[in-house]
Amino acid sequence: MQNRIFEGEKSKYQQNRNLQIQGGQASIYFAIDLKNYQQVVIKEYFKDSSFQVDYAVLKKIQDKYSENLEYLVKIYDQSSENEKMKFIVIEYCNQGDLYKYLIKKQQEVQTLEQAIKVIDIAIQITKGMMILKELNLAIEIQNLKIY
């Protein structure tokens, strides 16, 4: 199977793995940005899904609050007018599930610096939730990232 090319407004992206995750409103693909060869994730929305709402909300949060929320997943691009299916291109975060990551980090804490890092992540999550409340939004926690 040949890897698919996605045409965004800013760049083109080539699907780089056969892995596809199917959700209720979208499919998720791993891809490479053909301009800078950076690994990204493409979320391709099914017809009649919430693409415009999701993109607008995430972009608004990123533009207004990204300086205060280092753990927010970055949005790089969206589908061009030429694309039949709508998609957004987001940052690839390779640390996986936030809950498992926090449990693992909590178990590894042996120094004050490590404890402060875990507390900082919890503070970032709290800040993010406060911003969502301020904007009267509910958003999936999977849109938070970890380092």
Coordinates of N, CA and C in Angstrom, one line a residue:
M1 N 0.8 -1.2 0.0 CA 0.0 0.0 0.0 C 0.9 1.2 0.0
Q2 N 0.6 2.1 -0.9 CA 1.4 3.4 -1.0 C 0.9 4.4 0.0
N3 N 1.9 5.0 0.6 CA 1.6 6.0 1.7 C 0.9 7.3 1.0
R4 N -0.1 7.7 1.6 CA -0.9 8.8 1.1 C -0.3 10.2 1.3
I5 N -0.5 11.1 0.4 CA -0.1 12.5 0.6 C -1.3 13.4 1.0
F6 N -1.1 14.2 2.0 CA -2.1 15.1 2.5 C -1.6 16.5 2.1
E7 N -2.4 17.3 1.5 CA -2.0 18.7 1.1 C -2.6 19.7 2.1
G8 N -1.8 20.3 2.9 CA -2.2 21.3 3.8 C -2.1 22.7 3.3
E9 N -2.5 23.7 4.0 CA -2.3 25.1 3.6 C -0.8 25.5 3.6
K10 N 0.0 25.0 4.5 CA 1.4 25.4 4.6 C 2.4 24.4 4.0
S11 N 2.0 23.1 4.0 CA 3.0 22.1 3.5 C 2.2 20.9 3.0
K12 N 3.0 19.9 2.6 CA 2.4 18.6 2.2 C 3.0 17.6 3.2
Y13 N 2.2 16.6 3.5 CA 2.5 15.6 4.5 C 2.3 14.2 3.9
Q14 N 3.3 13.3 4.1 CA 3.2 11.9 3.6 C 3.0 11.0 4.8
Q15 N 1.9 10.2 4.7 CA 1.7 9.2 5.7 C 2.9 8.3 5.7
N16 N 3.5 8.0 6.9 CA 4.7 7.3 7.0 C 4.6 5.9 7.7
R17 N 3.4 5.6 8.1 CA 3.2 4.2 8.7 C 1.8 3.8 8.2
N18 N 1.7 2.5 8.2 CA 0.4 1.9 7.8 C -0.6 2.0 9.0
L19 N -0.1 2.3 10.2 CA -0.9 2.4 11.3 C -2.0 3.6 11.2
Q20 N -3.2 3.2 11.4 CA -4.3 4.2 11.4 C -5.1 3.9 12.6
I21 N -5.5 4.9 13.3 CA -6.4 4.8 14.5 C -7.7 5.4 14.1
Q22 N -8.7 4.6 14.2 CA -10.1 5.0 13.8 C -10.9 5.4 15.1
G23 N -11.4 6.6 15.1 CA -12.2 7.1 16.2 C -13.6 7.3 15.7
G24 N -14.4 7.9 16.6 CA -15.8 8.2 16.3 C -16.0 9.3 15.2
Q25 N -15.1 10.3 15.2 CA -15.3 11.4 14.3 C -14.1 11.6 13.3
A26 N -13.0 10.8 13.5 CA -11.9 11.0 12.7 C -11.0 9.8 12.7
S27 N -10.1 9.8 11.7 CA -9.0 8.8 11.6 C -7.7 9.5 11.9
I28 N -6.7 8.8 12.6 CA -5.5 9.4 12.9 C -4.4 8.7 12.1
Y29 N -3.5 9.5 11.6 CA -2.3 9.0 10.8 C -1.0 9.6 11.3
F30 N 0.0 8.8 11.3 CA 1.4 9.3 11.5 C 1.9 9.8 10.1
A31 N 2.5 10.9 10.1 CA 3.0 11.5 8.8 C 4.3 12.2 9.0
I32 N 4.9 12.6 7.8 CA 6.1 13.4 7.8 C 5.8 14.6 7.0
D33 N 6.2 15.8 7.6 CA 6.1 17.1 6.9 C 7.2 17.1 5.8
L34 N 6.8 17.2 4.6 CA 7.7 17.1 3.5 C 8.6 18.3 3.3
K35 N 8.3 19.4 4.0 CA 9.2 20.6 4.0 C 10.4 20.4 5.0
N36 N 10.1 20.0 6.2 CA 11.2 19.9 7.2 C 11.4 18.5 7.8
Y37 N 10.7 17.5 7.2 CA 10.8 16.1 7.6 C 10.6 15.9 9.1
Q38 N 9.7 16.7 9.7 CA 9.3 16.6 11.1 C 8.2 15.6 11.1
Q39 N 8.2 14.7 12.2 CA 7.1 13.7 12.4 C 5.9 14.5 12.9
V40 N 4.7 14.3 12.4 CA 3.5 14.9 12.8 C 2.4 13.9 12.9
V41 N 1.2 14.3 13.4 CA 0.0 13.5 13.4 C -1.0 14.2 12.6
I42 N -1.7 13.4 11.8 CA -2.9 14.0 11.0 C -4.2 13.4 11.5
K43 N -5.1 14.3 11.9 CA -6.4 13.9 12.3 C -7.4 14.3 11.2
E44 N -7.8 13.2 10.4 CA -8.7 13.4 9.3 C -10.1 13.2 9.7
Y45 N -11.0 14.2 9.6 CA -12.3 14.2 10.1 C -13.2 13.5 9.0
F46 N -14.2 12.7 9.5 CA -15.2 12.1 8.7 C -16.2 13.2 8.2
K47 N -16.9 13.0 7.1 CA -17.8 13.9 6.6 C -18.9 14.3 7.7
D48 N -19.3 15.5 7.7 CA -20.3 16.0 8.7 C -19.8 15.9 10.2
S49 N -18.5 16.0 10.4 CA -18.0 15.9 11.8 C -17.7 17.4 12.2
S50 N -17.0 17.5 13.3 CA -16.8 18.8 14.0 C -15.5 19.4 13.6
F51 N -15.0 19.2 12.4 CA -13.7 19.8 12.0 C -13.6 21.3 12.2
Q52 N -14.5 22.1 11.7 CA -14.3 23.5 11.9 C -14.4 24.0 13.3
V53 N -15.2 23.4 14.1 CA -15.3 23.7 15.5 C -14.0 23.3 16.2
D54 N -13.5 22.1 16.0 CA -12.3 21.6 16.7 C -11.1 22.5 16.3
Y55 N -11.0 22.8 15.0 CA -9.8 23.6 14.5 C -9.9 25.0 15.1
A56 N -11.0 25.6 15.1 CA -11.2 27.0 15.5 C -10.9 27.1 17.0
V57 N -11.4 26.1 17.8 CA -11.2 26.1 19.3 C -9.8 25.9 19.6
L58 N -9.2 24.9 19.0 CA -7.8 24.6 19.3 C -6.8 25.7 18.9
K59 N -7.1 26.3 17.7 CA -6.3 27.4 17.2 C -6.4 28.6 18.2
K60 N -7.6 28.9 18.6 CA -7.9 30.0 19.5 C -7.1 29.9 20.8
I61 N -7.2 28.7 21.4 CA -6.5 28.4 22.6 C -5.0 28.5 22.4
Q62 N -4.5 27.9 21.3 CA -3.0 28.0 21.0 C -2.6 29.4 20.9
D63 N -3.3 30.2 20.1 CA -2.9 31.6 19.8 C -2.9 32.4 21.1
K64 N -3.9 32.2 21.9 CA -4.1 33.1 23.1 C -3.2 32.6 24.3
Y65 N -3.0 31.3 24.5 CA -2.5 30.8 25.7 C -1.2 30.0 25.6
S66 N -0.7 29.8 24.4 CA 0.4 28.9 24.2 C 1.7 29.3 25.1
E67 N 1.9 30.6 25.3 CA 3.0 31.0 26.2 C 2.8 30.5 27.6
N68 N 1.6 30.4 28.1 CA 1.3 30.0 29.4 C 1.2 28.5 29.6
L69 N 1.0 27.8 28.5 CA 0.7 26.3 28.5 C 1.7 25.6 27.7
E70 N 2.9 25.2 28.2 CA 3.9 24.5 27.4 C 3.5 23.1 27.1
Y71 N 2.5 22.6 27.8 CA 2.0 21.2 27.5 C 0.9 21.1 26.5
L72 N 0.5 22.1 25.9 CA -0.6 22.1 24.9 C 0.0 21.6 23.6
V73 N -0.7 20.7 23.0 CA -0.3 20.2 21.7 C -0.3 21.3 20.6
K74 N 0.7 21.4 19.8 CA 0.7 22.5 18.8 C 0.0 22.1 17.6
I75 N -0.7 23.0 17.0 CA -1.4 22.8 15.7 C -0.5 23.4 14.6
Y76 N -0.2 22.7 13.6 CA 0.7 23.2 12.6 C 0.0 23.6 11.3
D77 N -1.1 22.9 11.0 CA -1.7 23.2 9.7 C -3.1 22.6 9.6
Q78 N -3.8 22.9 8.5 CA -5.1 22.3 8.3 C -5.2 22.0 6.8
S79 N -6.2 21.3 6.4 CA -6.3 20.9 5.0 C -6.5 22.1 4.1
S80 N -6.0 21.9 2.9 CA -6.1 23.0 1.9 C -7.5 22.9 1.3
E81 N -7.9 23.9 0.5 CA -9.2 23.9 -0.2 C -9.3 22.8 -1.2
N82 N -8.2 22.3 -1.7 CA -8.2 21.2 -2.7 C -8.5 19.9 -2.1
E83 N -8.4 19.7 -0.8 CA -8.6 18.4 -0.2 C -10.1 18.2 0.0
K84 N -10.6 17.0 -0.4 CA -12.0 16.6 -0.2 C -12.3 16.4 1.3
M85 N -11.4 15.7 2.0 CA -11.6 15.4 3.4 C -10.9 16.5 4.2
K86 N -11.4 16.9 5.3 CA -10.8 17.9 6.2 C -9.9 17.3 7.2
F87 N -8.8 17.9 7.5 CA -7.9 17.4 8.5 C -7.1 18.5 9.2
I88 N -6.6 18.2 10.3 CA -5.6 19.1 11.0 C -4.3 18.4 11.2
V89 N -3.2 19.1 11.2 CA -1.9 18.6 11.4 C -1.5 19.0 12.8
I90 N -1.2 18.1 13.7 CA -0.8 18.5 15.1 C 0.6 17.8 15.4
E91 N 1.1 18.3 16.5 CA 2.4 17.9 17.0 C 2.3 16.4 17.4
Y92 N 3.4 15.7 17.1 CA 3.5 14.3 17.5 C 4.1 14.2 18.9
C93 N 3.5 13.6 19.8 CA 3.9 13.5 21.2 C 4.2 12.0 21.5
N94 N 5.4 11.6 21.6 CA 5.7 10.2 21.7 C 5.7 9.6 23.1
Q95 N 5.2 10.4 24.1 CA 5.2 9.8 25.4 C 4.0 9.1 25.8
G96 N 3.0 9.1 24.9 CA 1.8 8.3 25.1 C 0.8 8.9 26.1
D97 N 0.1 8.0 26.7 CA -1.0 8.2 27.6 C -0.6 9.1 28.8
L98 N -1.3 10.2 29.1 CA -0.9 11.1 30.1 C -1.0 10.5 31.5
Y99 N -2.1 9.7 31.8 CA -2.2 9.1 33.1 C -1.1 8.1 33.4
K100 N -0.7 7.3 32.4 CA 0.4 6.3 32.6 C 1.7 7.0 32.8
Y101 N 1.9 8.1 32.0 CA 3.1 8.9 32.2 C 3.2 9.5 33.6
L102 N 2.2 10.0 34.1 CA 2.2 10.6 35.4 C 2.4 9.6 36.5
I103 N 1.8 8.4 36.4 CA 2.0 7.4 37.3 C 3.5 6.9 37.3
K104 N 4.0 6.7 36.1 CA 5.4 6.3 36.0 C 6.3 7.4 36.6
K105 N 6.1 8.6 36.3 CA 7.0 9.7 36.8 C 6.9 9.8 38.3
Q106 N 5.7 9.6 38.8 CA 5.4 9.7 40.3 C 6.2 8.5 41.0
Q107 N 6.3 7.4 40.4 CA 7.0 6.2 40.9 C 8.5 6.4 40.9
E108 N 8.9 7.2 39.9 CA 10.4 7.4 39.7 C 11.0 8.5 40.6
V109 N 10.1 9.3 41.2 CA 10.6 10.4 42.0 C 11.5 10.0 43.1
Q110 N 12.8 10.5 43.0 CA 13.8 10.3 44.0 C 14.5 11.6 44.4
T111 N 14.3 12.6 43.7 CA 14.9 13.9 44.0 C 13.9 15.0 44.1
L112 N 14.2 16.1 44.7 CA 13.3 17.2 44.8 C 13.0 17.8 43.4
E113 N 14.1 17.8 42.5 CA 13.9 18.3 41.1 C 12.8 17.4 40.4
Q114 N 12.9 16.1 40.6 CA 11.9 15.2 39.9 C 10.5 15.4 40.5
A115 N 10.4 15.7 41.8 CA 9.1 15.9 42.4 C 8.5 17.2 41.9
I116 N 9.4 18.2 41.7 CA 8.9 19.5 41.2 C 8.4 19.4 39.7
K117 N 9.1 18.5 38.9 CA 8.6 18.3 37.6 C 7.2 17.7 37.5
V118 N 7.0 16.7 38.4 CA 5.6 16.1 38.4 C 4.6 17.1 38.9
I119 N 4.9 17.9 39.9 CA 4.0 19.0 40.4 C 3.8 20.0 39.3
D120 N 4.8 20.4 38.5 CA 4.7 21.3 37.4 C 3.7 20.8 36.3
I121 N 3.8 19.5 36.0 CA 2.8 19.0 35.1 C 1.4 19.1 35.6
A122 N 1.2 18.8 36.8 CA -0.1 18.9 37.4 C -0.6 20.4 37.4
I123 N 0.3 21.3 37.7 CA -0.1 22.7 37.6 C -0.5 23.1 36.2
Q124 N 0.3 22.6 35.2 CA 0.0 23.0 33.8 C -1.4 22.4 33.4
I125 N -1.7 21.2 33.9 CA -3.1 20.6 33.6 C -4.1 21.5 34.2
T126 N -3.9 21.9 35.5 CA -4.9 22.7 36.2 C -5.1 24.0 35.4
K127 N -4.0 24.7 35.0 CA -4.1 25.9 34.2 C -4.9 25.7 33.0
G128 N -4.6 24.6 32.3 CA -5.4 24.3 31.1 C -6.9 24.2 31.3
M129 N -7.2 23.5 32.4 CA -8.6 23.3 32.7 C -9.3 24.6 33.1
M130 N -8.6 25.5 33.8 CA -9.1 26.8 34.1 C -9.4 27.6 32.9
I131 N -8.5 27.5 31.9 CA -8.7 28.3 30.7 C -9.9 27.7 29.9
L132 N -10.0 26.4 29.9 CA -11.2 25.8 29.3 C -12.5 26.3 29.9
K133 N -12.5 26.3 31.2 CA -13.6 26.8 32.0 C -13.9 28.3 31.7
E134 N -12.8 29.1 31.6 CA -13.0 30.5 31.3 C -13.6 30.7 29.9
L135 N -13.3 29.8 29.0 CA -13.8 29.9 27.6 C -15.1 29.1 27.4
N136 N -15.6 28.6 28.5 CA -16.8 27.7 28.5 C -16.7 26.6 27.5
L137 N -15.6 25.9 27.5 CA -15.3 24.8 26.6 C -15.0 23.5 27.3
A138 N -15.4 22.4 26.7 CA -15.0 21.1 27.2 C -14.2 20.5 26.1
I139 N -13.0 20.1 26.4 CA -12.1 19.5 25.4 C -11.4 18.3 25.9
E140 N -11.1 17.3 25.1 CA -10.5 16.1 25.5 C -9.1 16.3 26.1
I141 N -8.8 15.6 27.2 CA -7.5 15.8 27.9 C -6.4 15.3 27.0
Q142 N -6.7 14.5 26.0 CA -5.6 14.0 25.1 C -4.9 15.1 24.3
N143 N -5.5 16.3 24.4 CA -4.9 17.5 23.7 C -3.8 18.2 24.6
L144 N -3.5 17.6 25.7 CA -2.4 18.0 26.5 C -1.2 17.1 26.2
K145 N 0.0 17.7 26.3 CA 1.2 16.9 26.0 C 2.2 16.9 27.2
I146 N 3.1 15.9 27.1 CA 4.1 15.8 28.1 C 5.5 15.7 27.5
Y147 N 6.5 16.1 28.2 CA 7.9 16.0 27.8 C 8.6 14.8 28.5

